[in-house]
Each structure stands twice: as C-alpha cells, then as structure tokens.
Amino acid sequence: MVDVVDPHAPATAALIEALGAAVVLLDAQGVAQALSPAMRALIPALERGQSLTLVLRDPDLIDAIEQVSRRGGRRVIELIERVPVERTFRIHIAALTGGVWRNPVVLTFEDLSELRVTERMRVDFVANASHELRTPLASLLGFVETLQGPARNDTGARDRFLAIMREQGLRMARLVDDLLSLSRIELRAHLAPDTPVDLSAISREIVDSLTLMARGRKVTLKLETPPQPVQVAGDRDELLRLMENLVENAIKYGREGGVVAINVVEGVSEASVSVRDDGPGIPPEHLPRLTERFYRVDTAASREAGGTGLGLAIVKHIVLRHRGRLTIESEYGKGALFKAILPRLGAMMRSPS
C-alpha cells in the first residue's frame, strides 16, 4: 500500500498525524498515506490508503495535485463543496522533498466556511439595515417637503402628516435601539455573566409592564412560576430584554383575544422560561431562519406591528452569551412555543466560560 523508499517514512507519517492543522500526505498516485486528526474531523470520509480524488472530485484540485507532484513547488486553490452542505476550503499544496515517498505532496486545508458565511451576513446586514432606515427616512423627507410646499396652510393635512412622521421617527428609533443592543451583546459574547438573577421576578416584572399592550389586543397573560426564586447566572438587563421580546412577539403575532402562557421551570442544573401563544403558528420552512437578523415570516404584518426584524436575533445572542439554548416549536395553525434554557447559578460557576 505504501510506496516506501526511505526508512524514515514512519516518522514522517507520525509527524503529519501529530499536527494540529488539517493536513494530509499523498503519494504520487494521490493516495492518502497520513492524516492529521484535524483532517479526519474535517473530511471524515477520507481514510489512510484511500485516494483523495474519490472523496473530493474537483477537477481543479486534481489538476493542481498532479502539477505539484510532477513539477514540485506550491499551489493554493479554493474549493467549494456544495453537498451535503456548502463548505469552502483554501487548500495549500506543496511538494515534499527528502525521498520518503516518490513525488509526494502535502495538502493543508483551511476551512473558510464560517468566514464566508460571516462575510455574507455582514453584507446582508448592512444592506438590510440601510433599507430599513432608508424607507422611513424617505417617508419623513417626503412629508416635510409636502408641509413646506402644497400643504403649508392645510391644517388637516399637517396634523395627519405629523402623526405619520412621528410613527416613522419612532420606527427608526426602535431600529437604532435594537441595533445598538445587538452590538453591545455581541461585544460581550465571550464574557459569561455570573450575577444571580431571579427568573421568576423578571417574568413577573415583564408581565406587569406588558399588561396594557395585552389588553389592547384582548390577550390574556398567564404566568406560572415556582414559589421560590429561580436563580440563574445572568445579566438582569439582558434577561429582561429577552423576556420582553418573547412576550411582546407572542402578544403581537399570536391570536387576538387569545392566551399567552409564560412558564418558569426550575431544574437541577438548568432553568427555563417558555412563552407559548395560541396564534396561527409558523410554517415549518421558516423555523430555521427565525433568529436571523431582519428575517420576517410576514414582512408587512411585522412592520405594521412595529417590529424591526431584530427581536429574535437579540434573544438568540442573549441566550448564547448566557451559555444557554433557545428552542422554537410550532405547528402551523396551532401557535408557537419559544423556550430559553439557561444554566443555574452553581452550574455556570462550575463550567468553563
């Protein structure tokens, strides 16, 4: 299997297999002779003694390997895999000298998938934020010009336009506030909070503050909490924001005249707070994308309700900063359930941040 022409071949293979980077050593036939653990994790289908081209059937990659094997030197290429999921690799191909194998090459893989996704998200984020701000800004400028011109002396039009302008101004203020909140949470994502926070007290505070909004839609808020405090390791302001966003969403997008149930559950190492509505539910194809920035199931309904498209993105980032999990369940036509699961105070202190 191994075309060895040097007694040091086992040592070379052992060196490759000890590296922390994703590295594979190929012989002149393109057969893997040694793989690092990171390489095995990156491409599980590739094994020692197997041809790389049977796993990665990319013509540019095959050609680059053959060129380097025959002529020596180095090549760098990018490879995009689209099945089963899209992944992007930067592959460094270099000839290995020293006579261990005949015309061997070493491939070092860099996984650029997360970087590419982040870049796309940044581009989409800037485009979406610009669009979200441009629309109300254009509306404001249009009304100002109208009030300065044709409607200068029209009292009725002025009052009507000023009401719309106020609403558009509030929409921009909400958007800027959400953008700043999201930015602050992301900046502190690596710092796990460790202050004792009572989930039950926070839930009661949010229910009290949103009772008036619920009455406006004839929604009944039902809160169930244990009699004793439910302490988690948290940032009180962020957890208030998390609860506010979840309960507000349930009120706005649930059934008018319906029920929103808030439940705080205490476990041994975790505690959870869930918000369930009995509204129209969420179609299954939308569930994986709900926490993306500016993603809306119904754009018109969201804007009409005063949503910025950032509420669930903020919730997700708060949960992640608290080293917790967010689950979303919905059956179309039967409401939706959002649950934030957070470590208890003692569990967070015992676990690495």
mmCIF file of C-alpha atoms in Angstrom:
data_model
loop_
_atom_site.group_PDB
_atom_site.id
_atom_site.type_symbol
_atom_site.label_atom_id
_atom_site.label_comp_id
_atom_site.label_asym_id
_atom_site.label_seq_id
_atom_site.Cartn_x
_atom_site.Cartn_y
_atom_site.Cartn_z
ATOM 1 C CA MET A 1 0.000 0.000 0.000
ATOM 2 C CA VAL A 2 2.820 2.410 0.907
ATOM 3 C CA ASP A 3 5.498 3.010 -1.727
ATOM 4 C CA VAL A 4 8.295 3.489 0.814
ATOM 5 C CA VAL A 5 11.812 4.285 -0.425
ATOM 6 C CA ASP A 6 13.178 5.700 2.827
ATOM 7 C CA PRO A 7 13.404 4.178 6.323
ATOM 8 C CA HIS A 8 12.204 7.463 7.837
ATOM 9 C CA ALA A 9 8.725 7.144 6.293
ATOM 10 C CA PRO A 10 7.030 6.080 9.547
ATOM 11 C CA ALA A 11 8.466 9.115 11.323
ATOM 12 C CA THR A 12 7.197 11.426 8.584
ATOM 13 C CA ALA A 13 3.742 9.875 8.787
ATOM 14 C CA ALA A 14 3.801 10.191 12.586
ATOM 15 C CA LEU A 15 4.728 13.878 12.272
ATOM 16 C CA ILE A 16 1.805 14.521 9.918
ATOM 17 C CA GLU A 17 -0.559 12.700 12.257
ATOM 18 C CA ALA A 18 0.618 14.798 15.219
ATOM 19 C CA LEU A 19 -0.075 18.168 13.605
ATOM 20 C CA GLY A 20 -2.902 20.370 14.849
ATOM 21 C CA ALA A 21 -3.816 21.659 11.386
ATOM 22 C CA ALA A 22 -5.856 19.727 8.811
ATOM 23 C CA VAL A 23 -3.048 18.078 6.821
ATOM 24 C CA VAL A 24 -2.915 15.036 4.526
ATOM 25 C CA LEU A 25 0.117 13.434 2.881
ATOM 26 C CA LEU A 26 -0.464 11.959 -0.595
ATOM 27 C CA ASP A 27 1.800 9.727 -2.654
ATOM 28 C CA ALA A 28 2.287 10.102 -6.419
ATOM 29 C CA GLN A 29 -0.998 8.256 -7.068
ATOM 30 C CA GLY A 30 -2.952 10.641 -4.822
ATOM 31 C CA VAL A 31 -3.437 8.016 -2.093
ATOM 32 C CA ALA A 32 -3.550 9.293 1.497
ATOM 33 C CA GLN A 33 -0.566 7.980 3.444
ATOM 34 C CA ALA A 34 -1.017 10.019 6.618
ATOM 35 C CA LEU A 35 -3.735 12.295 8.002
ATOM 36 C CA SER A 36 -3.778 14.604 10.988
ATOM 37 C CA PRO A 37 -6.678 14.300 13.476
ATOM 38 C CA ALA A 38 -7.998 17.693 12.301
ATOM 39 C CA MET A 39 -8.056 16.376 8.732
ATOM 40 C CA ARG A 40 -10.033 13.303 9.771
ATOM 41 C CA ALA A 41 -12.517 15.564 11.566
ATOM 42 C CA LEU A 42 -12.787 17.938 8.604
ATOM 43 C CA ILE A 43 -13.356 15.230 5.970
ATOM 44 C CA PRO A 44 -14.461 12.043 7.795
ATOM 45 C CA ALA A 45 -14.908 10.138 4.523
ATOM 46 C CA LEU A 46 -11.156 10.278 3.811
ATOM 47 C CA GLU A 47 -9.081 7.445 5.283
ATOM 48 C CA ARG A 48 -5.477 6.326 5.069
ATOM 49 C CA GLY A 49 -4.881 4.218 1.960
ATOM 50 C CA GLN A 50 -7.756 5.903 0.112
ATOM 51 C CA SER A 51 -7.447 8.133 -2.939
ATOM 52 C CA LEU A 52 -8.309 11.747 -2.158
ATOM 53 C CA THR A 53 -9.919 12.195 -5.577
ATOM 54 C CA LEU A 54 -12.567 9.601 -4.694
ATOM 55 C CA VAL A 55 -13.708 11.879 -1.852
ATOM 56 C CA LEU A 56 -13.134 15.346 -3.355
ATOM 57 C CA ARG A 57 -13.887 15.068 -7.061
ATOM 58 C CA ASP A 58 -12.905 18.548 -8.105
ATOM 59 C CA PRO A 59 -11.056 18.893 -11.463
ATOM 60 C CA ASP A 60 -9.072 21.951 -10.352
ATOM 61 C CA LEU A 61 -7.906 20.184 -7.186
ATOM 62 C CA ILE A 62 -6.910 17.033 -9.086
ATOM 63 C CA ASP A 63 -5.021 19.063 -11.673
ATOM 64 C CA ALA A 64 -3.198 21.110 -9.004
ATOM 65 C CA ILE A 65 -2.113 17.952 -7.135
ATOM 66 C CA GLU A 66 -0.802 16.377 -10.358
ATOM 67 C CA GLN A 67 1.100 19.539 -11.329
ATOM 68 C CA VAL A 68 2.790 19.860 -7.931
ATOM 69 C CA SER A 69 3.569 16.127 -7.781
ATOM 70 C CA ARG A 70 5.292 16.197 -11.203
ATOM 71 C CA ARG A 71 6.961 19.612 -11.133
ATOM 72 C CA GLY A 72 7.319 20.431 -7.441
ATOM 73 C CA GLY A 73 6.660 23.873 -5.967
ATOM 74 C CA ARG A 74 3.472 25.102 -4.355
ATOM 75 C CA ARG A 75 -0.127 25.880 -5.314
ATOM 76 C CA VAL A 76 -3.027 27.428 -3.427
ATOM 77 C CA ILE A 77 -6.597 26.871 -4.567
ATOM 78 C CA GLU A 78 -10.084 27.396 -3.155
ATOM 79 C CA LEU A 79 -12.572 24.567 -3.246
ATOM 80 C CA ILE A 80 -16.321 24.914 -2.684
ATOM 81 C CA GLU A 81 -18.214 21.796 -1.669
ATOM 82 C CA ARG A 82 -21.979 22.071 -2.036
ATOM 83 C CA VAL A 83 -23.095 18.609 -0.856
ATOM 84 C CA PRO A 84 -24.315 17.757 1.767
ATOM 85 C CA VAL A 85 -23.844 21.367 2.906
ATOM 86 C CA GLU A 86 -21.893 24.217 1.355
ATOM 87 C CA ARG A 87 -18.316 24.412 2.632
ATOM 88 C CA THR A 88 -15.363 26.465 1.396
ATOM 89 C CA PHE A 89 -11.742 25.338 1.753
ATOM 90 C CA ARG A 90 -8.461 27.064 0.979
ATOM 91 C CA ILE A 91 -6.005 24.279 0.148
ATOM 92 C CA HIS A 92 -2.228 24.722 0.221
ATOM 93 C CA ILE A 93 -0.499 22.085 -1.931
ATOM 94 C CA ALA A 94 3.268 21.635 -1.591
ATOM 95 C CA ALA A 95 5.778 19.101 -2.836
ATOM 96 C CA LEU A 96 7.545 17.161 -0.098
ATOM 97 C CA THR A 97 11.254 16.694 -0.623
ATOM 98 C CA GLY A 98 13.527 14.276 1.129
ATOM 99 C CA GLY A 99 12.846 10.976 -0.639
ATOM 100 C CA VAL A 100 10.299 9.489 1.752
ATOM 101 C CA TRP A 101 7.765 8.703 -0.969
ATOM 102 C CA ARG A 102 8.045 9.065 -4.727
ATOM 103 C CA ASN A 103 6.780 12.571 -5.695
ATOM 104 C CA PRO A 104 4.681 13.054 -2.559
ATOM 105 C CA VAL A 105 2.608 16.165 -1.840
ATOM 106 C CA VAL A 106 1.267 17.639 1.373
ATOM 107 C CA LEU A 107 -2.137 19.311 1.436
ATOM 108 C CA THR A 108 -3.096 21.716 4.216
ATOM 109 C CA PHE A 109 -6.800 22.589 4.438
ATOM 110 C CA GLU A 110 -8.217 25.823 5.841
ATOM 111 C CA ASP A 111 -11.977 25.724 6.442
ATOM 112 C CA LEU A 112 -13.256 29.130 5.311
ATOM 113 C CA SER A 113 -16.936 28.179 5.582
ATOM 114 C CA GLU A 114 -17.673 30.177 8.734
ATOM 115 C CA LEU A 115 -15.687 33.152 7.438
ATOM 116 C CA ARG A 116 -17.631 33.181 4.159
ATOM 117 C CA VAL A 117 -20.957 32.887 5.983
ATOM 118 C CA THR A 118 -19.940 35.765 8.278
ATOM 119 C CA GLU A 119 -18.939 37.894 5.298
ATOM 120 C CA ARG A 120 -22.280 37.256 3.612
ATOM 121 C CA MET A 121 -24.102 38.033 6.836
ATOM 122 C CA ARG A 122 -22.232 41.345 7.173
ATOM 123 C CA VAL A 123 -23.078 42.322 3.611
ATOM 124 C CA ASP A 124 -26.729 41.324 4.100
ATOM 125 C CA PHE A 125 -26.802 43.104 7.456
ATOM 126 C CA VAL A 126 -25.549 46.413 6.008
ATOM 127 C CA ALA A 127 -27.939 46.128 3.051
ATOM 128 C CA ASN A 128 -30.915 45.306 5.280
ATOM 129 C CA ALA A 129 -30.100 47.985 7.867
ATOM 130 C CA SER A 130 -29.710 50.579 5.107
ATOM 131 C CA HIS A 131 -33.019 49.542 3.578
ATOM 132 C CA GLU A 132 -34.849 49.529 6.911
ATOM 133 C CA LEU A 133 -33.636 53.059 7.689
ATOM 134 C CA ARG A 134 -33.981 54.418 4.158
ATOM 135 C CA THR A 135 -37.704 53.663 3.894
ATOM 136 C CA PRO A 136 -38.914 55.686 6.924
ATOM 137 C CA LEU A 137 -36.317 58.393 6.211
ATOM 138 C CA ALA A 138 -37.596 58.835 2.656
ATOM 139 C CA SER A 139 -41.133 58.987 4.029
ATOM 140 C CA LEU A 140 -40.159 61.689 6.533
ATOM 141 C CA LEU A 141 -38.402 63.782 3.901
ATOM 142 C CA GLY A 142 -41.394 63.480 1.580
ATOM 143 C CA PHE A 143 -43.821 64.700 4.248
ATOM 144 C CA VAL A 144 -41.506 67.563 5.225
ATOM 145 C CA GLU A 145 -41.321 68.738 1.621
ATOM 146 C CA THR A 146 -45.108 68.497 1.316
ATOM 147 C CA LEU A 147 -45.626 70.507 4.505
ATOM 148 C CA GLN A 148 -43.176 73.125 3.280
ATOM 149 C CA GLY A 149 -44.938 73.337 -0.074
ATOM 150 C CA PRO A 150 -48.515 72.398 -1.103
ATOM 151 C CA ALA A 151 -49.766 71.602 2.421
ATOM 152 C CA ARG A 152 -48.173 74.624 4.079
ATOM 153 C CA ASN A 153 -51.527 76.076 5.150
ATOM 154 C CA ASP A 154 -53.570 72.858 5.250
ATOM 155 C CA THR A 155 -54.203 72.224 8.955
ATOM 156 C CA GLY A 156 -55.882 68.854 8.417
ATOM 157 C CA ALA A 157 -53.064 67.534 6.215
ATOM 158 C CA ARG A 158 -50.461 68.874 8.616
ATOM 159 C CA ASP A 159 -51.955 67.022 11.596
ATOM 160 C CA ARG A 160 -52.302 63.828 9.591
ATOM 161 C CA PHE A 161 -48.751 64.029 8.235
ATOM 162 C CA LEU A 162 -47.256 64.842 11.630
ATOM 163 C CA ALA A 163 -48.856 61.712 13.118
ATOM 164 C CA ILE A 164 -47.350 59.587 10.341
ATOM 165 C CA MET A 165 -43.984 61.323 10.727
ATOM 166 C CA ARG A 166 -43.994 60.603 14.436
ATOM 167 C CA GLU A 167 -44.666 56.928 13.762
ATOM 168 C CA GLN A 168 -41.843 56.759 11.225
ATOM 169 C CA GLY A 169 -39.483 58.513 13.652
ATOM 170 C CA LEU A 170 -40.373 56.015 16.378
ATOM 171 C CA ARG A 171 -39.758 53.172 13.941
ATOM 172 C CA MET A 172 -36.255 54.459 13.215
ATOM 173 C CA ALA A 173 -35.599 54.966 16.944
ATOM 174 C CA ARG A 174 -36.648 51.346 17.658
ATOM 175 C CA LEU A 175 -34.398 50.096 14.882
ATOM 176 C CA VAL A 176 -31.373 52.069 16.105
ATOM 177 C CA ASP A 177 -32.037 50.915 19.686
ATOM 178 C CA ASP A 178 -32.187 47.267 18.591
ATOM 179 C CA LEU A 179 -29.021 47.615 16.504
ATOM 180 C CA LEU A 180 -27.158 49.114 19.461
ATOM 181 C CA SER A 181 -28.466 46.396 21.800
ATOM 182 C CA LEU A 182 -27.355 43.663 19.418
ATOM 183 C CA SER A 183 -23.928 45.262 19.056
ATOM 184 C CA ARG A 184 -23.437 45.518 22.837
ATOM 185 C CA ILE A 185 -24.449 41.890 23.377
ATOM 186 C CA GLU A 186 -22.085 40.664 20.644
ATOM 187 C CA LEU A 187 -19.184 42.673 22.075
ATOM 188 C CA ARG A 188 -19.590 40.870 25.409
ATOM 189 C CA ALA A 189 -20.381 37.438 23.974
ATOM 190 C CA HIS A 190 -17.138 35.950 25.342
ATOM 191 C CA LEU A 191 -17.907 37.135 28.888
ATOM 192 C CA ALA A 192 -20.384 34.768 30.519
ATOM 193 C CA PRO A 193 -22.436 36.664 33.135
ATOM 194 C CA ASP A 194 -22.216 35.372 36.699
ATOM 195 C CA THR A 195 -24.593 37.631 38.672
ATOM 196 C CA PRO A 196 -27.526 35.919 40.462
ATOM 197 C CA VAL A 197 -30.782 36.768 38.686
ATOM 198 C CA ASP A 198 -34.249 35.534 39.637
ATOM 199 C CA LEU A 199 -36.100 34.371 36.504
ATOM 200 C CA SER A 200 -39.423 34.355 38.346
ATOM 201 C CA ALA A 201 -39.077 38.002 39.411
ATOM 202 C CA ILE A 202 -38.083 39.051 35.891
ATOM 203 C CA SER A 203 -41.066 37.233 34.396
ATOM 204 C CA ARG A 204 -43.471 38.926 36.827
ATOM 205 C CA GLU A 205 -41.968 42.327 36.027
ATOM 206 C CA ILE A 206 -42.361 41.828 32.274
ATOM 207 C CA VAL A 207 -45.952 40.565 32.618
ATOM 208 C CA ASP A 208 -46.826 43.650 34.679
ATOM 209 C CA SER A 209 -45.223 46.021 32.181
ATOM 210 C CA LEU A 210 -46.913 44.426 29.124
ATOM 211 C CA THR A 211 -50.397 44.036 30.594
ATOM 212 C CA LEU A 212 -51.587 47.234 28.895
ATOM 213 C CA MET A 213 -50.317 46.067 25.491
ATOM 214 C CA ALA A 214 -52.018 42.706 26.002
ATOM 215 C CA ARG A 215 -55.312 44.414 26.839
ATOM 216 C CA GLY A 216 -55.102 46.316 23.560
ATOM 217 C CA ARG A 217 -55.292 43.001 21.700
ATOM 218 C CA LYS A 218 -57.601 41.369 24.276
ATOM 219 C CA VAL A 219 -54.837 38.882 25.099
ATOM 220 C CA THR A 220 -54.716 37.135 28.472
ATOM 221 C CA LEU A 221 -51.273 36.724 30.022
ATOM 222 C CA LYS A 222 -50.899 33.625 32.232
ATOM 223 C CA LEU A 223 -47.755 33.291 34.327
ATOM 224 C CA GLU A 224 -46.699 30.140 36.184
ATOM 225 C CA THR A 225 -43.577 30.186 38.349
ATOM 226 C CA PRO A 226 -42.289 28.147 41.295
ATOM 227 C CA PRO A 227 -42.994 29.742 44.707
ATOM 228 C CA GLN A 228 -39.274 30.119 45.434
ATOM 229 C CA PRO A 229 -36.786 32.265 43.448
ATOM 230 C CA VAL A 230 -35.272 30.574 40.388
ATOM 231 C CA GLN A 231 -31.690 31.798 40.304
ATOM 232 C CA VAL A 232 -29.623 31.738 37.119
ATOM 233 C CA ALA A 233 -26.251 33.263 36.329
ATOM 234 C CA GLY A 234 -27.191 36.239 34.237
ATOM 235 C CA ASP A 235 -27.239 39.851 33.233
ATOM 236 C CA ARG A 236 -30.502 41.267 34.568
ATOM 237 C CA ASP A 237 -30.975 43.903 31.847
ATOM 238 C CA GLU A 238 -30.349 41.392 29.078
ATOM 239 C CA LEU A 239 -32.707 38.818 30.566
ATOM 240 C CA LEU A 240 -35.373 41.494 30.913
ATOM 241 C CA ARG A 241 -34.883 42.274 27.227
ATOM 242 C CA LEU A 242 -35.097 38.583 26.355
ATOM 243 C CA MET A 243 -38.389 38.163 28.222
ATOM 244 C CA GLU A 244 -39.786 41.418 26.858
ATOM 245 C CA ASN A 245 -39.048 40.424 23.249
ATOM 246 C CA LEU A 246 -40.555 36.938 23.610
ATOM 247 C CA VAL A 247 -43.738 38.097 25.356
ATOM 248 C CA GLU A 248 -44.167 41.107 23.033
ATOM 249 C CA ASN A 249 -43.856 38.838 19.985
ATOM 250 C CA ALA A 250 -46.456 36.458 21.407
ATOM 251 C CA ILE A 251 -48.863 39.352 22.009
ATOM 252 C CA LYS A 252 -48.297 40.961 18.590
ATOM 253 C CA TYR A 253 -48.287 37.877 16.402
ATOM 254 C CA GLY A 254 -50.447 35.498 18.411
ATOM 255 C CA ARG A 255 -54.227 35.341 18.208
ATOM 256 C CA GLU A 256 -56.171 38.495 19.063
ATOM 257 C CA GLY A 257 -58.245 37.594 22.101
ATOM 258 C CA GLY A 258 -56.002 34.611 22.740
ATOM 259 C CA VAL A 259 -53.828 33.448 25.620
ATOM 260 C CA VAL A 260 -50.079 33.841 26.116
ATOM 261 C CA ALA A 261 -48.684 31.389 28.679
ATOM 262 C CA ILE A 262 -45.359 32.132 30.394
ATOM 263 C CA ASN A 263 -43.802 29.290 32.387
ATOM 264 C CA VAL A 264 -40.674 29.322 34.534
ATOM 265 C CA VAL A 265 -39.369 25.823 35.310
ATOM 266 C CA GLU A 266 -36.610 25.026 37.776
ATOM 267 C CA GLY A 267 -34.264 22.095 37.137
ATOM 268 C CA VAL A 268 -31.205 20.738 38.910
ATOM 269 C CA SER A 269 -28.549 22.339 36.709
ATOM 270 C CA GLU A 270 -30.742 24.402 34.360
ATOM 271 C CA ALA A 271 -33.796 26.601 34.474
ATOM 272 C CA SER A 272 -36.070 27.509 31.599
ATOM 273 C CA VAL A 273 -38.576 30.161 30.714
ATOM 274 C CA SER A 274 -41.057 29.460 27.927
ATOM 275 C CA VAL A 275 -43.584 31.641 26.142
ATOM 276 C CA ARG A 276 -46.434 29.980 24.268
ATOM 277 C CA ASP A 277 -49.164 31.604 22.186
ATOM 278 C CA ASP A 278 -52.240 30.107 20.544
ATOM 279 C CA GLY A 279 -51.954 32.068 17.311
ATOM 280 C CA PRO A 280 -51.642 30.950 13.685
ATOM 281 C CA GLY A 281 -48.259 29.301 14.225
ATOM 282 C CA ILE A 282 -45.217 29.396 11.986
ATOM 283 C CA PRO A 283 -44.829 27.408 8.755
ATOM 284 C CA PRO A 284 -42.039 24.813 9.161
ATOM 285 C CA GLU A 285 -39.896 26.227 6.354
ATOM 286 C CA HIS A 286 -39.462 29.478 8.327
ATOM 287 C CA LEU A 287 -38.396 27.943 11.663
ATOM 288 C CA PRO A 288 -34.654 27.536 10.917
ATOM 289 C CA ARG A 289 -34.322 31.211 9.929
ATOM 290 C CA LEU A 290 -36.392 32.938 12.597
ATOM 291 C CA THR A 291 -33.382 34.178 14.574
ATOM 292 C CA GLU A 292 -31.625 35.703 11.555
ATOM 293 C CA ARG A 293 -31.339 39.462 11.581
ATOM 294 C CA PHE A 294 -34.184 41.198 9.739
ATOM 295 C CA TYR A 295 -35.822 37.885 8.864
ATOM 296 C CA ARG A 296 -39.614 38.110 8.951
ATOM 297 C CA VAL A 297 -42.250 35.485 8.257
ATOM 298 C CA ASP A 298 -44.675 38.224 7.181
ATOM 299 C CA THR A 299 -42.855 41.485 6.425
ATOM 300 C CA ALA A 300 -45.992 43.619 6.128
ATOM 301 C CA ALA A 301 -47.519 42.305 9.369
ATOM 302 C CA SER A 302 -44.230 42.756 11.216
ATOM 303 C CA ARG A 303 -43.820 46.376 10.157
ATOM 304 C CA GLU A 304 -47.459 47.129 10.869
ATOM 305 C CA ALA A 305 -46.956 45.742 14.391
ATOM 306 C CA GLY A 306 -43.867 47.911 14.856
ATOM 307 C CA GLY A 307 -41.335 45.089 14.573
ATOM 308 C CA THR A 308 -37.751 45.738 13.494
ATOM 309 C CA GLY A 309 -36.892 42.175 12.471
ATOM 310 C CA LEU A 310 -34.186 42.047 15.153
ATOM 311 C CA GLY A 311 -36.112 40.873 18.225
ATOM 312 C CA LEU A 312 -35.392 37.154 17.945
ATOM 313 C CA ALA A 313 -31.802 37.784 16.840
ATOM 314 C CA ILE A 314 -31.328 39.695 20.099
ATOM 315 C CA VAL A 315 -32.946 36.843 22.052
ATOM 316 C CA LYS A 316 -30.634 34.285 20.416
ATOM 317 C CA HIS A 317 -27.489 36.285 21.193
ATOM 318 C CA ILE A 318 -28.556 36.865 24.807
ATOM 319 C CA VAL A 319 -29.131 33.130 25.265
ATOM 320 C CA LEU A 320 -25.757 32.312 23.689
ATOM 321 C CA ARG A 321 -23.963 34.823 25.919
ATOM 322 C CA HIS A 322 -25.592 33.138 28.924
ATOM 323 C CA ARG A 323 -24.307 29.766 27.635
ATOM 324 C CA GLY A 324 -27.855 28.569 27.196
ATOM 325 C CA ARG A 325 -30.075 27.211 24.426
ATOM 326 C CA LEU A 326 -33.094 28.565 22.558
ATOM 327 C CA THR A 327 -35.683 26.142 21.204
ATOM 328 C CA ILE A 328 -38.599 27.005 18.933
ATOM 329 C CA GLU A 329 -41.555 24.715 18.335
ATOM 330 C CA SER A 330 -44.580 25.409 16.206
ATOM 331 C CA GLU A 331 -47.281 23.528 14.408
ATOM 332 C CA TYR A 332 -48.869 25.622 11.704
ATOM 333 C CA GLY A 333 -52.284 26.770 12.868
ATOM 334 C CA LYS A 334 -51.626 25.788 16.500
ATOM 335 C CA GLY A 335 -49.436 28.520 17.943
ATOM 336 C CA ALA A 336 -45.747 28.672 18.765
ATOM 337 C CA LEU A 337 -43.532 27.910 21.772
ATOM 338 C CA PHE A 338 -40.242 29.727 22.462
ATOM 339 C CA LYS A 339 -38.108 28.362 25.288
ATOM 340 C CA ALA A 340 -34.862 29.771 26.695
ATOM 341 C CA ILE A 341 -32.899 27.233 28.732
ATOM 342 C CA LEU A 342 -30.226 28.747 30.974
ATOM 343 C CA PRO A 343 -27.636 27.297 33.395
ATOM 344 C CA ARG A 344 -28.399 27.631 37.078
ATOM 345 C CA LEU A 345 -26.022 29.840 39.054
ATOM 346 C CA GLY A 346 -23.993 26.985 40.568
ATOM 347 C CA ALA A 347 -23.789 25.117 37.247
ATOM 348 C CA MET A 348 -22.449 28.195 35.441
ATOM 349 C CA MET A 349 -19.773 28.723 38.094
ATOM 350 C CA ARG A 350 -18.611 25.122 37.747
ATOM 351 C CA SER A 351 -18.436 25.178 33.955
ATOM 352 C CA PRO A 352 -15.740 26.903 31.875
ATOM 353 C CA SER A 353 -16.840 30.108 30.138
#
